XYZ file of C-alpha atoms in Angstrom:
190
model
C 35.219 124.355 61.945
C 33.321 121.403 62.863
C 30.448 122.763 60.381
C 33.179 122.562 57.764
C 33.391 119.098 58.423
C 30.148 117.760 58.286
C 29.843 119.717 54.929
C 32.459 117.476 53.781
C 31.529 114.654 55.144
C 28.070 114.791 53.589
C 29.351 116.194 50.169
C 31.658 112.884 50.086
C 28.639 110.268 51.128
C 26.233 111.854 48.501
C 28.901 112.439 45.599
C 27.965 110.257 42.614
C 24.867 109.964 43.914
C 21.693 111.391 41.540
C 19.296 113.560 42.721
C 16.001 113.182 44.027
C 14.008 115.061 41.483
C 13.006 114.266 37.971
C 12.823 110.357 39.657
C 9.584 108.699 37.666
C 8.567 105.112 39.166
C 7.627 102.662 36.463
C 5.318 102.043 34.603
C 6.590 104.641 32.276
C 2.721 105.919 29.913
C 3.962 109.511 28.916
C 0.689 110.893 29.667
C 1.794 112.882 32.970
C 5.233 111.096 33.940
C 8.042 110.577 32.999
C 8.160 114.221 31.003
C 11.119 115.217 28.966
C 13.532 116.668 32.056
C 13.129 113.629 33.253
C 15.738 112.004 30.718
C 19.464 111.594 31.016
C 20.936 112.137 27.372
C 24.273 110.536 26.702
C 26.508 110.375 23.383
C 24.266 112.078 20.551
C 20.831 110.750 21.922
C 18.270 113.388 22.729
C 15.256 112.002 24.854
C 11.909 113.934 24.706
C 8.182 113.234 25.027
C 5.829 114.286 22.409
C 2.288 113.748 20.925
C 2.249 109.983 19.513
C 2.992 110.812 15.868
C 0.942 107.416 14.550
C -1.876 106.350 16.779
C -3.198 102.793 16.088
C -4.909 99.964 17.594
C -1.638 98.699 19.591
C -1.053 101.969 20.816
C -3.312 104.976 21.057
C -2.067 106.945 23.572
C -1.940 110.673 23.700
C 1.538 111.225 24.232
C 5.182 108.803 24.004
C 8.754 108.895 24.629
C 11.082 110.161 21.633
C 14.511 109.585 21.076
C 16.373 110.893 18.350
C 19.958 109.531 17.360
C 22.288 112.348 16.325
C 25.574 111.409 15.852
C 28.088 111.238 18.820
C 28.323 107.164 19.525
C 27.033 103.839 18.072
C 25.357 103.057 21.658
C 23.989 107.051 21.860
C 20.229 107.010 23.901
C 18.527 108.821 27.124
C 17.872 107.260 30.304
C 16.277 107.506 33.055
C 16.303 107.097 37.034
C 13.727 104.936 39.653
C 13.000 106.348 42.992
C 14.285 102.922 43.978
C 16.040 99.953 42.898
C 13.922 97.264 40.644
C 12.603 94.380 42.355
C 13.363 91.648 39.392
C 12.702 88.437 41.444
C 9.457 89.045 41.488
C 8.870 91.202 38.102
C 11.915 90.305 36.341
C 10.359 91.105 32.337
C 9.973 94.365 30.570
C 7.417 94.776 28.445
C 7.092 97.960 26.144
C 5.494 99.657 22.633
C 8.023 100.636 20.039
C 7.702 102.391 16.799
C 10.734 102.455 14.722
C 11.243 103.959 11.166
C 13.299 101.394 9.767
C 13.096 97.703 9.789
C 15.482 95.500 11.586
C 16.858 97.822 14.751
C 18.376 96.628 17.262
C 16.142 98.272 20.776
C 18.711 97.709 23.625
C 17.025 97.753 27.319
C 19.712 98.677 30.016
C 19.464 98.437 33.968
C 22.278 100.042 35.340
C 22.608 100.490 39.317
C 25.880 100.841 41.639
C 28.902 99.048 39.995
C 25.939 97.166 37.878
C 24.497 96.659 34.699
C 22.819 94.001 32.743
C 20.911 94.794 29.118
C 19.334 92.439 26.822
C 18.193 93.087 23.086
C 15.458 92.534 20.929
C 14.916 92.946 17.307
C 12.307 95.454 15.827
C 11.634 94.008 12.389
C 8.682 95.955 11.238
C 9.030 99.318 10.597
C 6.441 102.381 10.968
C 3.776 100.452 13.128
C 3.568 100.250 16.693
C 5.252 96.848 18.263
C 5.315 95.243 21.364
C 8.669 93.938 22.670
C 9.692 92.118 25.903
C 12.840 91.667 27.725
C 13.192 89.539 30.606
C 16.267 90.261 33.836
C 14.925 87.665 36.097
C 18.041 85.795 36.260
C 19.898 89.237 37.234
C 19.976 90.734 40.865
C 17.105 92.468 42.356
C 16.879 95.335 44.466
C 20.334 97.091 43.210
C 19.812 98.747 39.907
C 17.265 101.820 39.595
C 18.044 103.049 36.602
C 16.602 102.206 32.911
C 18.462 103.228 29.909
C 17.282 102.996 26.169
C 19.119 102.606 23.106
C 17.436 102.226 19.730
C 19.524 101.063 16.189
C 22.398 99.944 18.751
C 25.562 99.758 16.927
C 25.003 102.131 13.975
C 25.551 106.472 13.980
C 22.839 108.340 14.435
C 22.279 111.720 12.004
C 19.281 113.069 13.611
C 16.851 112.704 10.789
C 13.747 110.595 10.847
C 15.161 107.416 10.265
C 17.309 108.397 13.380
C 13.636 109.109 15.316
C 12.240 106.470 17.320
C 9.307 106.232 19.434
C 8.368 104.221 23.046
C 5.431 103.516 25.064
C 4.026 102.050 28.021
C 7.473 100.496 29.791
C 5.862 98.375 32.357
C 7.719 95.387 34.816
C 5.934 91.885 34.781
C 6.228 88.722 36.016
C 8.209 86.800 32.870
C 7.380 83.486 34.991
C 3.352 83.263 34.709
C 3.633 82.869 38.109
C 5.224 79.670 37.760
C 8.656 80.492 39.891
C 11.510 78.763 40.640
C 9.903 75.749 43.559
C 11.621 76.090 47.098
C 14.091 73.068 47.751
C 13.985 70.552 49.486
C 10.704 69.074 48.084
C 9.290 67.229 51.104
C 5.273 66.415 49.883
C 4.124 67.500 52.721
């Protein structure tokens, strides 16, 4: 009886909670982690990692992320969970490698977390080259949100063909700052 309970004690404290495995800590290169069970589809977008279908000079690496839009919702992408929650005071800005087929996409960034979320948006005007792109959370709360979710062409349907195919790299935290932070108050000159 009393093993009964703990059961459901300890199914209640770790329901909602994700599991352990398929965790990858950042920064995200493709070449060994994160590999494609590590992403969370949701709402027509299919995360994989592949061969890097266009190496260049901004980004020859062996392998990449892949996500390809096929219908379901406007906001369809993959995601995928930390081992533990970002630290964003002190590397608040994302910094990654895109390759998109079409000009003009919007590439959402998420950080979701317990009750939390925050996302921020960048343009991807130049199609069919690798492009750097940089988001920056330092104004949002650190230490709660350990998950990362990506959304490419947000706000248009998917249908799974190439111009629904787009390609990541290299998702790395930095400090957005330069290392020039917000000074401690009260300034005293001492």
């Amino acid at each position: 009886k009393h093993l009964f309970y703990l059961f459901i004690a300890v199914a209640l404290t770790t329901a909602g909670r994700q599991p352990l495995c398929g965790q990858t800590a950042l920064p995200f290169h493709f070449e060994t982690s994160p590999d494609s069970a590590d992403f969370v589809n949701f709402d027509g977008g299919l995360g994989d990692v592949i061969d890097n279908p266009l190496p260049d000079a901004t980004n020859n690496s062996a392998r990449v992320g892949k996500i390809i839009r096929d219908g379901g919702e406007v906001w369809a992408g993959s995601k995928i969970y930390l081992p533990a929650p970002l630290d964003l005071e002190n590397s608040g800005g994302f910094r990654m490698k895109v390759l998109s087929p079409i000009g003009g996409i919007v590439a959402k960034l998420k950080l979701e977390g317990p009750n939390i979320s925050a996302e921020r948006d960048v343009v991807v005007e130049q199609p069919g080259v690798w492009t750097e792109v940089e988001y920056n959370f330092l104004s949002e709360p650190s230490g709660i949100m350990n998950e990362i979710v990506f959304m490419f062409d947000f706000g248009n349907l998917g249908n799974g063909t190439d111009f629904s195919t787009f390609y990541f790299d290299d998702v790395e935290t930095f400090d957005p700052t330069g290392g020039l932070g917000q000074i401690s108050l009260p300034i005293t000159f001492e």
